[in-house]
């Protein structure tokens, strides 16, 4: 019997004009991520990996333990949300990555974080 883990990831992004300085090529974005456990057993988020790409093609990789200082556990049917941020040198960019997770039965797996866009309002049609 093979277990599969259904862990959808939803992302909402926000441009933070008050912390941005376009004259200095500084564009600050926040994103809120909601992770849901649609699986039949509890899971825990252990690590994160991000690939952040700006409009100039500059790529930054971020790898670390947990998210916002936590390694949340999600019971079946539970969800977990957190807000974090990114600073880009361009008004548009993308982020994508994965979470490394473990299940209650000690199976390790990766949950993909789908590509999402960071963009100043009204910059894209």
PDB file of C-alpha atoms in Angstrom:
ATOM      1  CA  UNK A   1       0.000   0.000   0.000  1.00  0.00           C
ATOM      2  CA  UNK A   2       1.403   3.385  -0.932  1.00  0.00           C
ATOM      3  CA  UNK A   3       0.315   6.503   0.816  1.00  0.00           C
ATOM      4  CA  UNK A   4      -0.069   9.723  -1.075  1.00  0.00           C
ATOM      5  CA  UNK A   5      -0.257  13.063   0.616  1.00  0.00           C
ATOM      6  CA  UNK A   6      -2.573  15.732  -0.687  1.00  0.00           C
ATOM      7  CA  UNK A   7      -1.224  19.015   0.661  1.00  0.00           C
ATOM      8  CA  UNK A   8      -2.516  21.926  -1.431  1.00  0.00           C
ATOM      9  CA  UNK A   9      -0.713  25.259  -1.088  1.00  0.00           C
ATOM     10  CA  UNK A  10      -2.528  28.556  -1.701  1.00  0.00           C
ATOM     11  CA  UNK A  11      -0.680  31.866  -2.065  1.00  0.00           C
ATOM     12  CA  UNK A  12      -1.895  35.478  -1.851  1.00  0.00           C
ATOM     13  CA  UNK A  13       0.605  38.248  -2.614  1.00  0.00           C
ATOM     14  CA  UNK A  14       0.747  41.935  -1.688  1.00  0.00           C
ATOM     15  CA  UNK A  15       2.979  44.826  -2.757  1.00  0.00           C
ATOM     16  CA  UNK A  16       4.161  46.958   0.178  1.00  0.00           C
ATOM     17  CA  UNK A  17       4.614  50.454  -1.218  1.00  0.00           C
ATOM     18  CA  UNK A  18       5.516  51.984   2.167  1.00  0.00           C
ATOM     19  CA  UNK A  19       8.659  49.831   2.423  1.00  0.00           C
ATOM     20  CA  UNK A  20       9.563  49.991  -1.269  1.00  0.00           C
ATOM     21  CA  UNK A  21      11.839  52.532  -2.955  1.00  0.00           C
ATOM     22  CA  UNK A  22      11.625  52.209  -6.753  1.00  0.00           C
ATOM     23  CA  UNK A  23      14.328  54.903  -7.174  1.00  0.00           C
ATOM     24  CA  UNK A  24      16.699  52.524  -5.347  1.00  0.00           C
ATOM     25  CA  UNK A  25      15.421  49.392  -7.152  1.00  0.00           C
ATOM     26  CA  UNK A  26      13.824  48.128  -3.953  1.00  0.00           C
ATOM     27  CA  UNK A  27      10.423  46.464  -4.273  1.00  0.00           C
ATOM     28  CA  UNK A  28       8.988  44.834  -1.152  1.00  0.00           C
ATOM     29  CA  UNK A  29       6.345  42.134  -1.324  1.00  0.00           C
ATOM     30  CA  UNK A  30       4.490  40.102   1.269  1.00  0.00           C
ATOM     31  CA  UNK A  31       2.834  36.769   0.675  1.00  0.00           C
ATOM     32  CA  UNK A  32       0.417  34.765   2.758  1.00  0.00           C
ATOM     33  CA  UNK A  33       0.540  31.014   2.321  1.00  0.00           C
ATOM     34  CA  UNK A  34      -2.120  28.579   3.446  1.00  0.00           C
ATOM     35  CA  UNK A  35      -1.171  24.912   3.614  1.00  0.00           C
ATOM     36  CA  UNK A  36      -3.987  22.379   3.957  1.00  0.00           C
ATOM     37  CA  UNK A  37      -3.695  18.730   4.945  1.00  0.00           C
ATOM     38  CA  UNK A  38      -6.209  16.745   2.897  1.00  0.00           C
ATOM     39  CA  UNK A  39      -4.453  13.495   3.825  1.00  0.00           C
ATOM     40  CA  UNK A  40      -5.523  10.805   6.234  1.00  0.00           C
ATOM     41  CA  UNK A  41      -2.611  11.267   8.644  1.00  0.00           C
ATOM     42  CA  UNK A  42      -0.856  14.118  10.393  1.00  0.00           C
ATOM     43  CA  UNK A  43       2.110  15.771   8.667  1.00  0.00           C
ATOM     44  CA  UNK A  44       4.833  18.184   9.768  1.00  0.00           C
ATOM     45  CA  UNK A  45       6.610  20.831   7.711  1.00  0.00           C
ATOM     46  CA  UNK A  46      10.350  20.551   8.382  1.00  0.00           C
ATOM     47  CA  UNK A  47      12.139  22.636   5.731  1.00  0.00           C
ATOM     48  CA  UNK A  48      11.482  25.077   2.912  1.00  0.00           C
ATOM     49  CA  UNK A  49      13.136  25.782  -0.419  1.00  0.00           C
ATOM     50  CA  UNK A  50      12.478  28.875  -2.548  1.00  0.00           C
ATOM     51  CA  UNK A  51      13.665  29.927  -5.972  1.00  0.00           C
ATOM     52  CA  UNK A  52      13.055  33.681  -6.313  1.00  0.00           C
ATOM     53  CA  UNK A  53      13.531  35.194  -9.775  1.00  0.00           C
ATOM     54  CA  UNK A  54      13.332  38.908 -10.607  1.00  0.00           C
ATOM     55  CA  UNK A  55      12.523  40.450 -13.993  1.00  0.00           C
ATOM     56  CA  UNK A  56      16.245  40.731 -14.805  1.00  0.00           C
ATOM     57  CA  UNK A  57      16.585  36.960 -14.480  1.00  0.00           C
ATOM     58  CA  UNK A  58      18.481  37.185 -11.183  1.00  0.00           C
ATOM     59  CA  UNK A  59      17.817  34.026  -9.178  1.00  0.00           C
ATOM     60  CA  UNK A  60      18.045  33.716  -5.414  1.00  0.00           C
ATOM     61  CA  UNK A  61      17.715  30.380  -3.649  1.00  0.00           C
ATOM     62  CA  UNK A  62      16.560  30.193  -0.037  1.00  0.00           C
ATOM     63  CA  UNK A  63      16.713  26.987   1.979  1.00  0.00           C
ATOM     64  CA  UNK A  64      16.067  26.624   5.666  1.00  0.00           C
ATOM     65  CA  UNK A  65      14.263  25.027   8.552  1.00  0.00           C
ATOM     66  CA  UNK A  66      10.523  25.530   8.854  1.00  0.00           C
ATOM     67  CA  UNK A  67       8.639  28.707   8.027  1.00  0.00           C
ATOM     68  CA  UNK A  68       8.627  31.941  10.060  1.00  0.00           C
ATOM     69  CA  UNK A  69      10.496  30.154  12.837  1.00  0.00           C
ATOM     70  CA  UNK A  70       8.023  27.282  13.109  1.00  0.00           C
ATOM     71  CA  UNK A  71       7.795  23.671  11.980  1.00  0.00           C
ATOM     72  CA  UNK A  72       4.005  23.351  12.022  1.00  0.00           C
ATOM     73  CA  UNK A  73       2.178  20.064  12.442  1.00  0.00           C
ATOM     74  CA  UNK A  74      -1.089  19.652  10.589  1.00  0.00           C
ATOM     75  CA  UNK A  75      -3.646  17.078  11.642  1.00  0.00           C
ATOM     76  CA  UNK A  76      -5.835  15.580   8.914  1.00  0.00           C
ATOM     77  CA  UNK A  77      -8.200  18.303   7.675  1.00  0.00           C
ATOM     78  CA  UNK A  78      -6.200  21.077   9.371  1.00  0.00           C
ATOM     79  CA  UNK A  79      -4.661  24.128   7.742  1.00  0.00           C
ATOM     80  CA  UNK A  80      -1.793  26.456   8.600  1.00  0.00           C
ATOM     81  CA  UNK A  81      -1.270  30.008   7.350  1.00  0.00           C
ATOM     82  CA  UNK A  82       1.672  32.343   7.627  1.00  0.00           C
ATOM     83  CA  UNK A  83       2.843  35.609   6.098  1.00  0.00           C
ATOM     84  CA  UNK A  84       6.395  36.347   5.004  1.00  0.00           C
ATOM     85  CA  UNK A  85       8.092  38.614   2.501  1.00  0.00           C
ATOM     86  CA  UNK A  86      10.605  39.095  -0.264  1.00  0.00           C
ATOM     87  CA  UNK A  87      12.570  42.085  -1.554  1.00  0.00           C
ATOM     88  CA  UNK A  88      13.252  42.306  -5.294  1.00  0.00           C
ATOM     89  CA  UNK A  89      15.312  44.687  -7.431  1.00  0.00           C
ATOM     90  CA  UNK A  90      12.538  44.789 -10.060  1.00  0.00           C
ATOM     91  CA  UNK A  91       8.795  45.558  -9.861  1.00  0.00           C
ATOM     92  CA  UNK A  92       7.920  42.034 -11.061  1.00  0.00           C
ATOM     93  CA  UNK A  93       9.246  38.622 -10.129  1.00  0.00           C
ATOM     94  CA  UNK A  94       8.283  35.053  -9.335  1.00  0.00           C
ATOM     95  CA  UNK A  95       8.675  32.574  -6.520  1.00  0.00           C
ATOM     96  CA  UNK A  96       8.356  28.811  -6.472  1.00  0.00           C
ATOM     97  CA  UNK A  97       9.692  25.983  -4.393  1.00  0.00           C
ATOM     98  CA  UNK A  98       8.752  23.151  -2.072  1.00  0.00           C
ATOM     99  CA  UNK A  99       8.313  22.156   1.524  1.00  0.00           C
ATOM    100  CA  UNK A 100      10.044  19.095   2.922  1.00  0.00           C
ATOM    101  CA  UNK A 101       7.589  17.299   5.142  1.00  0.00           C
ATOM    102  CA  UNK A 102       7.266  14.134   7.152  1.00  0.00           C
ATOM    103  CA  UNK A 103       4.187  12.118   7.946  1.00  0.00           C
ATOM    104  CA  UNK A 104       3.045  10.649  11.233  1.00  0.00           C
ATOM    105  CA  UNK A 105       4.289   7.277   9.912  1.00  0.00           C
ATOM    106  CA  UNK A 106       7.777   8.808   9.316  1.00  0.00           C
ATOM    107  CA  UNK A 107       7.541   9.014   5.523  1.00  0.00           C
ATOM    108  CA  UNK A 108       9.423  11.980   4.063  1.00  0.00           C
ATOM    109  CA  UNK A 109       8.013  13.792   1.040  1.00  0.00           C
ATOM    110  CA  UNK A 110       8.091  17.127  -0.770  1.00  0.00           C
ATOM    111  CA  UNK A 111       5.070  19.342  -1.278  1.00  0.00           C
ATOM    112  CA  UNK A 112       5.477  21.616  -4.297  1.00  0.00           C
ATOM    113  CA  UNK A 113       4.789  25.331  -3.988  1.00  0.00           C
ATOM    114  CA  UNK A 114       3.457  26.358  -7.395  1.00  0.00           C
ATOM    115  CA  UNK A 115       5.014  29.283  -9.227  1.00  0.00           C
ATOM    116  CA  UNK A 116       3.433  32.593  -8.244  1.00  0.00           C
ATOM    117  CA  UNK A 117       4.030  36.166  -9.344  1.00  0.00           C
ATOM    118  CA  UNK A 118       5.071  39.153  -7.287  1.00  0.00           C
ATOM    119  CA  UNK A 119       4.114  42.372  -9.068  1.00  0.00           C
ATOM    120  CA  UNK A 120       3.458  46.021  -8.342  1.00  0.00           C
ATOM    121  CA  UNK A 121      -0.212  46.869  -8.903  1.00  0.00           C
ATOM    122  CA  UNK A 122      -1.021  47.954 -12.456  1.00  0.00           C
ATOM    123  CA  UNK A 123       2.431  46.963 -13.745  1.00  0.00           C
ATOM    124  CA  UNK A 124       1.016  44.079 -15.806  1.00  0.00           C
ATOM    125  CA  UNK A 125      -2.028  44.116 -18.047  1.00  0.00           C
TER     126      UNK A 125
END
